[in-house]
XYZ file of C-alpha atoms in Angstrom:
681
model
C 147.882 264.794 218.301
C 150.623 264.657 220.738
C 153.176 262.128 220.357
C 152.742 259.340 223.082
C 155.404 258.231 225.232
C 155.928 254.251 224.086
C 159.626 253.794 224.017
C 160.396 250.666 226.324
C 162.808 252.931 228.210
C 160.285 255.231 229.208
C 157.593 252.647 229.931
C 160.256 250.794 231.742
C 161.015 253.736 234.107
C 157.335 254.348 235.135
C 157.271 250.505 235.917
C 160.280 250.582 237.977
C 159.002 253.575 240.156
C 156.103 251.736 240.882
C 157.863 248.655 242.145
C 159.911 250.869 244.617
C 156.934 252.210 246.060
C 155.589 248.635 246.988
C 156.787 246.576 250.022
C 157.279 242.935 249.978
C 156.139 241.416 253.202
C 157.583 238.046 254.561
C 154.787 235.748 255.250
C 156.005 235.193 258.682
C 154.791 239.092 258.966
C 151.651 238.091 257.397
C 151.023 235.310 259.866
C 151.833 237.753 262.725
C 149.271 240.505 261.273
C 146.911 237.915 261.012
C 147.191 236.798 264.553
C 146.574 240.366 265.558
C 143.408 241.123 263.904
C 140.072 240.787 264.916
C 136.902 239.381 263.399
C 135.698 243.004 262.589
C 138.627 244.195 260.724
C 140.147 243.663 257.821
C 143.474 241.785 257.912
C 146.677 243.151 255.866
C 147.678 240.020 253.724
C 149.865 239.401 250.883
C 149.182 237.283 247.953
C 152.265 234.681 247.995
C 151.923 232.034 245.863
C 155.449 231.056 244.104
C 155.244 227.202 243.879
C 157.820 225.456 245.489
C 159.171 223.852 242.359
C 159.156 226.601 239.626
C 159.846 223.948 236.665
C 157.083 222.433 234.636
C 157.192 218.872 235.802
C 155.397 215.424 234.897
C 152.449 216.178 236.844
C 152.026 219.829 235.390
C 152.407 217.864 231.785
C 149.890 215.414 232.862
C 147.443 217.821 234.379
C 147.647 220.668 231.803
C 147.256 217.788 229.025
C 144.114 216.763 230.768
C 142.804 220.122 231.107
C 142.620 220.005 234.712
C 145.912 222.487 235.973
C 143.840 225.088 237.315
C 146.754 226.765 238.554
C 149.062 226.650 235.637
C 149.474 229.995 235.206
C 151.648 230.146 238.537
C 154.519 228.419 235.964
C 153.609 229.349 232.344
C 154.776 232.680 231.670
C 157.234 234.932 233.165
C 158.155 234.423 236.934
C 161.069 235.526 239.213
C 162.553 232.428 240.690
C 165.929 231.560 242.479
C 167.801 228.660 240.528
C 170.504 227.582 242.975
C 172.340 230.687 244.106
C 171.259 232.412 240.888
C 167.668 234.532 240.839
C 166.629 235.440 237.365
C 163.180 235.142 235.110
C 161.831 231.371 234.258
C 159.878 231.423 231.010
C 157.526 228.880 229.875
C 155.526 228.957 226.692
C 153.162 226.144 224.750
C 154.273 225.854 221.062
C 153.463 222.203 220.178
C 154.521 222.610 216.617
C 156.983 224.777 216.486
C 160.491 223.889 215.194
C 162.417 225.630 218.010
C 161.362 228.572 220.320
C 163.644 231.383 221.984
C 162.946 234.402 224.414
C 163.886 237.571 223.125
C 163.788 240.939 224.975
C 165.756 243.813 226.451
C 167.632 241.745 228.654
C 169.493 240.020 225.447
C 169.476 242.932 223.050
C 166.349 240.795 221.229
C 168.862 238.400 220.045
C 167.441 235.139 218.658
C 170.230 233.106 219.797
C 171.324 234.071 222.970
C 168.519 232.107 225.105
C 166.984 229.395 222.922
C 164.390 227.496 224.979
C 164.414 223.686 225.625
C 161.599 221.808 224.606
C 159.551 219.357 226.954
C 157.589 216.654 225.996
C 155.105 214.989 225.499
C 153.083 218.616 225.032
C 155.638 220.862 223.518
C 156.247 223.306 226.332
C 159.352 225.266 225.844
C 161.227 226.592 229.282
C 164.289 228.715 229.837
C 166.018 230.294 232.738
C 167.321 233.670 232.193
C 169.269 235.275 235.145
C 169.546 238.639 233.246
C 166.219 239.244 232.909
C 164.470 241.870 235.216
C 161.765 243.318 236.306
C 159.775 245.610 234.057
C 161.952 244.577 231.196
C 160.000 243.650 227.688
C 160.060 240.372 225.845
C 158.748 238.115 223.181
C 159.092 234.829 221.919
C 160.360 234.322 218.801
C 158.837 231.280 217.584
C 160.412 228.940 214.211
C 157.544 227.355 212.431
C 157.792 224.075 210.780
C 158.149 225.821 207.166
C 161.130 227.899 208.721
C 159.114 231.288 209.158
C 159.763 233.276 212.191
C 156.860 234.831 214.328
C 157.372 237.105 217.190
C 154.527 236.607 219.826
C 153.923 238.200 222.775
C 153.326 235.724 226.027
C 150.087 234.285 226.400
C 150.562 234.187 230.141
C 152.168 237.415 230.576
C 150.689 239.358 233.689
C 151.796 242.619 232.095
C 151.971 244.222 228.905
C 153.752 247.300 227.110
C 151.707 250.301 226.536
C 149.970 250.268 222.938
C 150.862 250.831 220.232
C 153.742 248.706 221.515
C 153.224 244.627 221.804
C 155.712 243.302 223.775
C 154.999 241.388 227.006
C 156.759 243.150 230.304
C 158.236 241.151 233.329
C 155.986 241.370 236.124
C 156.278 240.003 239.732
C 152.513 239.679 240.840
C 153.559 237.130 243.863
C 153.197 239.703 246.569
C 149.989 241.741 246.159
C 148.896 243.236 249.137
C 145.286 243.017 250.425
C 143.550 244.140 253.259
C 139.748 242.893 252.201
C 139.577 239.836 254.249
C 136.377 240.794 255.845
C 134.872 241.620 251.910
C 136.261 237.978 251.113
C 134.829 235.959 254.092
C 131.669 237.719 253.342
C 131.538 236.901 249.863
C 131.993 232.958 250.656
C 128.744 233.039 252.775
C 126.993 235.394 250.500
C 123.600 234.225 248.687
C 123.407 236.193 245.374
C 119.638 234.686 244.859
C 118.365 236.703 247.811
C 120.442 239.928 247.608
C 120.399 243.142 245.890
C 122.619 243.442 242.653
C 122.571 246.748 241.048
C 125.376 246.806 238.809
C 127.463 250.143 237.490
C 128.643 249.142 233.869
C 131.762 251.468 233.230
C 134.986 251.840 231.118
C 137.654 253.532 232.928
C 139.065 255.228 229.949
C 135.906 257.245 229.092
C 134.515 257.387 232.608
C 136.233 260.593 233.293
C 139.504 262.146 232.386
C 141.990 264.810 233.252
C 141.735 267.314 230.193
C 144.745 268.759 228.515
C 147.304 265.897 229.305
C 149.536 264.719 226.330
C 148.679 260.785 227.738
C 145.035 260.906 226.790
C 144.284 262.116 230.205
C 143.434 258.361 231.558
C 142.459 257.948 234.812
C 144.838 255.278 236.997
C 143.387 252.537 238.272
C 144.037 254.181 241.833
C 142.631 257.309 240.566
C 139.284 255.604 239.481
C 139.047 253.353 242.381
C 138.735 256.618 244.867
C 136.348 258.501 242.304
C 134.266 255.637 241.111
C 133.582 254.696 244.582
C 132.547 258.259 246.047
C 130.224 258.139 242.954
C 128.941 254.372 243.523
C 128.496 254.699 247.396
C 126.585 258.356 246.581
C 124.278 256.597 244.037
C 123.625 253.438 245.729
C 124.920 250.464 243.409
C 126.397 247.447 244.965
C 128.557 246.221 242.206
C 130.795 247.778 239.398
C 131.084 246.030 236.093
C 134.331 246.668 234.076
C 134.791 246.869 230.502
C 137.990 246.072 228.948
C 140.535 244.893 231.556
C 142.452 241.899 229.954
C 145.185 243.702 227.551
C 143.715 244.467 224.125
C 145.416 246.060 220.950
C 142.892 248.426 219.795
C 141.216 250.886 221.834
C 138.081 250.967 219.409
C 137.407 246.923 220.426
C 136.394 248.188 224.013
C 138.549 245.304 225.204
C 136.952 242.847 223.700
C 139.576 241.559 221.153
C 142.178 240.549 223.996
C 145.441 239.594 223.489
C 146.557 239.198 226.942
C 144.160 237.247 228.762
C 146.410 237.214 232.240
C 147.669 240.866 232.232
C 145.323 243.954 233.335
C 145.522 246.404 230.531
C 148.520 249.051 230.945
C 146.666 251.772 229.795
C 145.588 252.205 233.489
C 148.921 251.501 235.140
C 150.396 248.594 236.643
C 149.075 245.093 238.132
C 150.232 246.492 241.653
C 147.947 249.584 240.776
C 145.122 247.103 239.732
C 144.949 245.146 242.822
C 144.753 248.415 244.742
C 141.633 249.476 242.908
C 139.700 245.976 243.731
C 141.164 246.025 246.933
C 139.893 249.676 247.714
C 136.481 248.734 246.208
C 136.030 245.763 248.413
C 137.119 247.773 251.208
C 134.050 250.273 250.610
C 131.473 247.125 250.047
C 131.554 247.375 246.585
C 131.886 244.037 244.360
C 133.463 244.102 241.073
C 132.656 242.182 238.019
C 135.135 241.887 235.152
C 134.283 241.246 231.348
C 135.855 238.290 230.177
C 135.840 237.201 226.565
C 136.599 233.307 226.193
C 134.597 233.555 223.070
C 137.172 234.582 220.399
C 140.443 236.481 219.920
C 141.623 239.128 217.322
C 144.211 238.127 214.486
C 146.805 240.338 215.300
C 150.460 239.233 214.815
C 151.287 239.659 218.353
C 148.681 237.481 219.390
C 147.047 234.060 220.044
C 146.176 233.599 216.085
C 148.105 231.070 214.691
C 150.576 230.820 217.573
C 153.080 228.804 216.525
C 152.513 228.652 212.787
C 149.444 226.603 213.355
C 145.890 226.778 214.762
C 147.069 226.491 218.401
C 144.388 228.065 220.333
C 141.727 228.004 217.605
C 140.166 225.497 215.747
C 142.003 224.335 212.766
C 139.359 224.174 210.270
C 138.243 227.643 209.494
C 134.172 227.024 209.316
C 134.750 226.307 212.929
C 137.502 228.695 213.785
C 136.732 231.956 212.415
C 134.180 234.562 213.074
C 133.390 236.143 209.484
C 131.353 239.056 210.713
C 134.017 239.940 213.321
C 136.973 238.818 211.679
C 138.344 237.094 214.785
C 139.292 233.599 215.822
C 137.226 231.061 217.660
C 138.864 229.000 220.419
C 139.294 225.289 220.295
C 137.145 224.082 223.229
C 137.465 220.300 222.239
C 141.580 220.855 223.188
C 142.694 220.248 226.580
C 145.137 222.574 226.796
C 143.181 225.301 225.393
C 140.184 224.823 227.712
C 142.991 224.768 230.539
C 144.179 228.077 229.159
C 140.661 229.683 229.779
C 139.694 227.954 233.014
C 142.836 228.819 235.085
C 142.515 232.399 233.436
C 138.860 232.737 235.070
C 140.321 231.457 238.340
C 143.241 233.668 237.485
C 141.171 236.863 238.293
C 138.953 235.128 240.518
C 141.326 233.776 242.945
C 144.515 236.028 242.666
C 142.982 239.261 241.931
C 140.153 238.860 244.226
C 137.282 239.582 241.168
C 133.761 238.885 242.551
C 132.436 237.726 239.013
C 132.813 237.427 235.319
C 130.608 238.642 232.770
C 131.012 236.235 229.944
C 130.948 237.830 226.357
C 129.264 236.719 223.223
C 127.911 233.164 225.202
C 125.618 232.448 221.963
C 128.438 232.722 219.473
C 130.048 229.871 221.565
C 126.731 227.788 221.734
C 125.871 227.999 218.118
C 128.079 226.532 215.350
C 126.235 228.668 212.914
C 126.272 231.912 214.852
C 126.887 234.645 212.422
C 127.474 232.282 209.444
C 125.396 231.731 206.331
C 124.992 228.224 204.857
C 128.216 226.680 203.669
C 130.179 228.561 206.349
C 129.793 226.151 209.005
C 130.127 222.346 210.173
C 127.493 220.361 211.884
C 127.946 218.442 215.132
C 128.184 214.360 214.870
C 124.314 214.824 215.427
C 123.684 217.024 212.523
C 122.566 219.975 214.202
C 124.028 223.283 215.200
C 125.078 222.739 218.966
C 128.724 223.237 219.644
C 129.107 220.266 221.946
C 132.727 220.971 223.158
C 131.405 224.523 224.135
C 128.442 222.928 226.043
C 130.928 220.642 228.009
C 133.520 223.711 228.308
C 130.903 225.854 230.109
C 129.607 222.929 232.546
C 133.379 222.392 233.349
C 134.276 226.346 233.726
C 131.287 227.012 236.058
C 131.764 223.867 238.197
C 135.064 224.721 238.639
C 135.003 228.559 239.168
C 132.109 228.369 241.635
C 132.796 225.390 243.286
C 136.228 226.563 244.298
C 134.846 230.065 244.973
C 131.322 230.381 246.851
C 129.944 233.654 246.485
C 131.547 234.409 243.255
C 129.170 234.943 240.342
C 129.447 233.614 236.386
C 127.242 235.322 234.513
C 126.266 234.888 231.026
C 125.917 237.446 227.947
C 123.641 235.015 226.067
C 120.857 236.296 223.479
C 118.844 233.419 222.806
C 116.472 230.879 224.272
C 118.901 228.295 224.784
C 117.696 226.277 228.096
C 118.913 226.053 231.582
C 121.651 228.427 231.405
C 121.453 228.897 234.682
C 120.782 225.562 235.573
C 122.825 223.042 237.472
C 125.471 221.222 235.006
C 124.220 217.953 236.948
C 120.865 218.508 235.410
C 122.233 219.230 231.854
C 122.281 223.109 232.875
C 125.190 225.171 231.917
C 125.966 226.479 235.331
C 125.970 230.176 234.972
C 124.897 232.231 238.112
C 123.168 234.725 236.065
C 121.798 235.433 232.556
C 121.521 238.857 231.240
C 117.648 239.036 230.026
C 118.450 240.495 226.506
C 114.394 239.590 225.733
C 113.558 242.211 228.135
C 115.735 244.702 227.366
C 114.887 244.708 223.506
C 110.918 244.645 224.394
C 111.466 247.593 226.853
C 113.553 249.647 224.514
C 111.010 249.030 222.071
C 108.211 250.008 223.953
C 109.977 253.198 225.499
C 111.083 254.557 221.911
C 107.266 254.476 221.039
C 105.477 257.877 220.730
C 102.645 257.441 224.042
C 99.609 257.506 221.668
C 100.708 254.120 220.487
C 102.101 252.425 223.686
C 98.720 250.796 224.156
C 99.159 248.560 220.829
C 102.168 247.104 222.458
C 101.125 246.973 226.129
C 101.652 243.349 226.511
C 105.452 244.018 225.210
C 106.218 245.333 228.708
C 104.367 242.204 230.421
C 105.698 239.322 228.401
C 108.903 238.940 230.125
C 107.003 237.888 233.242
C 105.969 235.055 231.469
C 109.462 233.266 231.316
C 110.973 235.629 234.293
C 111.490 232.816 236.634
C 113.019 230.392 233.727
C 116.533 231.748 234.551
C 118.511 233.827 237.036
C 117.966 237.089 235.290
C 119.864 240.537 235.363
C 117.919 243.268 233.713
C 120.236 245.182 231.652
C 120.807 248.813 229.775
C 124.349 248.448 228.925
C 126.642 249.915 226.595
C 125.769 247.880 223.772
C 122.220 249.862 223.913
C 123.876 253.360 223.690
C 126.173 252.885 220.804
C 126.399 252.674 216.967
C 123.542 254.882 216.068
C 121.177 253.568 218.748
C 121.102 257.104 220.910
C 121.854 257.389 224.263
C 118.621 255.881 226.979
C 117.553 259.631 226.957
C 117.366 260.319 223.415
C 115.644 257.050 222.815
C 112.794 258.532 224.457
C 109.833 260.252 222.631
C 109.039 264.119 222.737
C 111.005 267.234 223.735
C 112.653 268.404 226.715
C 110.590 267.544 229.777
C 108.885 264.756 228.345
C 112.277 262.798 227.325
C 113.424 262.793 231.239
C 109.474 262.004 232.539
C 109.586 259.150 230.139
C 112.777 257.622 231.151
C 112.058 258.187 235.114
C 108.799 256.016 234.588
C 111.046 253.598 232.397
C 113.702 253.240 235.104
C 111.249 252.979 237.882
C 109.026 250.178 235.987
C 112.827 248.238 235.395
C 113.487 248.460 239.179
C 110.485 247.022 240.299
C 110.545 244.105 237.775
C 111.797 240.830 239.089
C 115.552 240.429 238.393
C 119.034 242.164 239.348
C 119.969 245.206 237.799
C 122.333 246.898 235.271
C 122.904 250.432 233.861
C 125.772 251.410 231.847
C 127.264 254.720 233.188
C 126.219 258.269 232.473
C 122.767 256.733 231.618
C 121.852 257.603 235.296
C 122.232 261.476 234.742
C 120.544 261.534 231.198
C 123.887 261.458 228.904
C 122.609 263.308 225.990
C 125.089 261.601 223.176
C 126.074 258.119 222.546
C 128.886 256.710 224.225
C 132.084 256.977 223.085
C 135.389 255.329 224.133
C 137.208 258.333 223.047
C 136.073 261.285 225.413
C 134.780 261.354 228.890
C 131.042 261.384 229.819
C 129.458 264.509 229.825
C 129.589 265.431 233.424
C 128.817 268.979 232.735
C 125.214 268.291 232.187
C 124.539 267.838 235.906
C 124.851 271.590 235.898
C 121.100 271.508 234.439
C 118.409 270.976 236.756
C 116.948 268.384 234.468
C 119.900 266.041 234.698
C 120.502 266.406 238.475
C 116.580 265.744 238.869
C 117.100 262.609 236.913
C 120.133 261.540 238.890
C 118.388 262.149 242.159
C 115.448 260.021 240.901
C 117.688 257.129 239.830
C 119.734 257.198 243.199
C 116.261 257.068 245.476
C 115.493 254.113 243.022
C 118.502 252.426 243.964
C 118.346 253.208 247.785
C 114.519 251.915 247.540
C 116.001 248.806 245.802
C 118.907 248.241 248.145
C 116.588 248.772 251.544
C 113.527 247.070 250.616
C 113.713 243.042 250.778
C 110.596 242.811 248.968
C 112.438 244.053 245.751
C 114.994 241.178 245.573
C 114.848 238.373 248.029
C 112.131 236.777 245.930
C 113.668 237.370 242.811
C 113.584 233.991 241.586
C 110.247 232.605 242.711
C 106.837 233.622 241.695
C 105.750 234.376 244.993
C 107.903 237.967 244.900
C 105.568 239.242 242.327
C 102.114 240.068 241.403
C 100.416 242.110 239.286
C 97.460 244.038 240.322
C 96.486 245.377 236.593
C 98.647 244.533 233.770
C 95.556 245.151 231.259
C 94.978 248.573 231.849
C 96.300 249.090 227.843
C 94.095 251.955 227.019
C 95.542 254.328 229.575
C 99.077 252.512 229.267
C 99.518 251.938 233.258
C 100.921 249.234 234.800
C 100.421 248.462 238.266
C 101.975 245.569 240.504
C 103.313 244.781 244.151
C 106.808 242.983 245.090
C 106.299 240.705 248.233
C 108.613 240.078 250.820
C 109.050 236.529 252.382
C 106.187 236.308 254.917
C 104.769 239.313 253.117
C 105.459 241.444 255.987
C 106.637 244.321 254.209
C 105.578 244.743 250.361
C 105.490 247.602 247.833
C 102.647 248.642 245.546
C 104.131 250.415 241.831
C 101.910 252.298 239.810
C 103.423 253.466 236.530
C 101.741 255.984 234.099
C 103.560 255.944 230.627
C 101.289 258.546 228.951
C 101.313 262.244 229.261
C 97.973 262.424 230.672
C 97.230 263.063 234.433
C 94.968 260.507 235.888
C 93.024 262.042 239.084
C 91.794 259.913 241.585
C 93.269 256.828 239.653
C 92.003 253.846 241.426
C 94.219 250.809 242.457
C 92.905 247.648 243.605
C 94.818 246.408 246.739
C 94.601 242.987 248.496
C 94.121 244.299 252.466
C 92.445 247.185 253.966
C 95.480 248.927 255.739
C 97.386 251.690 255.055
C 99.413 252.544 252.347
C 102.411 254.797 252.880
C 103.649 256.762 249.794
C 107.447 255.929 249.597
C 108.424 257.392 246.154
C 106.624 259.974 244.114
C 108.043 261.166 240.951
C 106.203 264.125 240.880
C 108.406 265.901 243.523
C 110.362 268.952 242.775
C 113.925 267.306 243.622
C 112.842 264.644 240.767
C 111.834 267.553 238.301
C 107.961 267.328 238.913
C 105.122 269.948 239.610
C 106.166 269.642 243.325
C 101.743 268.927 244.518
C 101.408 268.253 247.727
C 99.895 264.649 248.248
C 98.850 262.740 251.241
C 101.880 260.886 252.979
C 99.445 258.085 253.667
C 96.338 256.082 251.845
C 93.719 254.064 253.555
C 92.153 251.598 251.600
C 88.678 251.263 251.527
C 86.277 248.265 250.872
C 85.693 248.810 247.339
C 86.200 246.272 244.788
C 88.551 247.080 241.870
C 91.142 245.239 239.551
C 89.530 242.139 241.254
C 90.667 242.736 244.722
C 88.094 243.904 247.536
C 89.605 247.077 248.806
C 91.261 250.040 246.950
C 92.320 253.507 247.206
C 92.564 256.636 244.884
C 95.475 258.411 243.865
C 96.254 261.576 241.515
C 98.566 260.173 239.262
C 100.377 262.746 237.234
C 101.492 262.597 233.475
C 104.377 260.223 233.332
C 103.959 259.607 237.079
C 105.561 256.853 238.998
C 104.382 256.135 242.835
C 105.645 253.354 245.089
C 103.549 252.300 248.155
C 104.597 250.419 251.323
C 102.349 248.499 253.114
């Protein structure tokens, strides 16, 4: 294995080069540019958000102590400031039980005595102004505990970090990020996600595509990924991209779910400026951006949040509340105001400072249940003797009220795997306040059904219809995520029964059923063209498979499903009400065929789906319909471009007055093996 370039000097050079290339606009210039812009043209703006008084004051202390200092990240951490005639960096860190704290780094030769920090009461925030500190330099906090031990911690509020395996924080200035996405941001503020199409492409930058043969593992930079992924997403027809592993983390194999730098985009792919460029570029191309966000737990790494000042600072002090035995991680203390503030301000940091359009909140169930992943004797009941974490419940209500209240159109998405009620309900109605919830129940039923040999599917027919009994209890996203294609679970294609053609045909009919089912959509990268191998963060996707006709045909089919979804209001505008979906025949278990209608508002333009989940052809399969009119075939999985037989079929079908499926009209259609037909009427 090639030796990675990880020394402070080498990484520092990279950051300095990046900084020189960026320019800083004065506020006046930004105002002038805004005046000259038109409503239809994006305005070039600069995020300029340094506080008038950089110092931690009494009001800052009070609000942080109340858990309501929503922009505390503008003062905590490391910020370039001017102190009288001197310019330098102001450092601020919360370490309430420390005996003393000093800031050490490249600017003082890592001396523990050069820049001793001043403690401010009553919260125990330590501050220091260091005129010698420069952009791009590495630093840490040396924390002396009450027992006299010394801990060397990365900055919890750092805006950049040393490239792993280094663990230091890096001084960055993100107060002048350049943006030209004003049209997108204005649209977002007026957007109603309930009645809009949302089709999400879940991606991991480090393993999406790589530069072969490079010593630095060939990662695409944020800027390179922005351009390449945008081309792909626009071609396919996704509306959003969801990015895994952005907040800084030490171990590649955690995929970014064990975070040590909550306020720093990972340095694996570039600088904070590069990250902002990527978001801006996606927005200019009308692509929304969702980040995975992990407020459930954090790792024990020595430089991270664990036992930050020698005591349980960010985590619950009692291991029965503060540790996940299965994951070996620490649990945030949701009853501590400063910890809640750290997390809520972090959510706002990504949404407001970096223009992120939504946060997918990881492992929500592990936060809600005190006994999650624990045996008897490993957890403590709440004051009522039950297993709900009352502090986490209040945290979610606070978090979601503030984030969506301050940012209309931003999404808060819960990855919640239980039947907890009102996850997407309003906090004032005792809901948690999320915008959307991953439908893990649908995912489980769907994948279990799809793995069955077609002969046995008739015995699990209602596994595919069960989700409709609760489809409107929450605002759902149907997900086939990275979790379903790792750890010996097989790729989506290799979950399918049969060999060769049958696997592809099975997956196509499954994807069509998913697209027609109520709920927003999410698919993990590689599954839209039939990735064969399980996903691994250590290598790129097997793009070479697209040279094979079967894989290209599958990609063509999923692409056209996405365009069918986004171009037909019947597919999405009534996702949250029963009027948007109607079963035609949910009971044809002997033939494993499902037929249903998606209705638009006013029933002006509707879509009829017919899905055959067996390898048996059904000539003249009769479908009941509500009206005697023409039904136009708009998607046929048997076309040559989708890997089908290419058999000619009429473009339009006239319904006759012949009762079928309890409806007065019907028409016949030659339904091929594993066939999907979608009709517009």
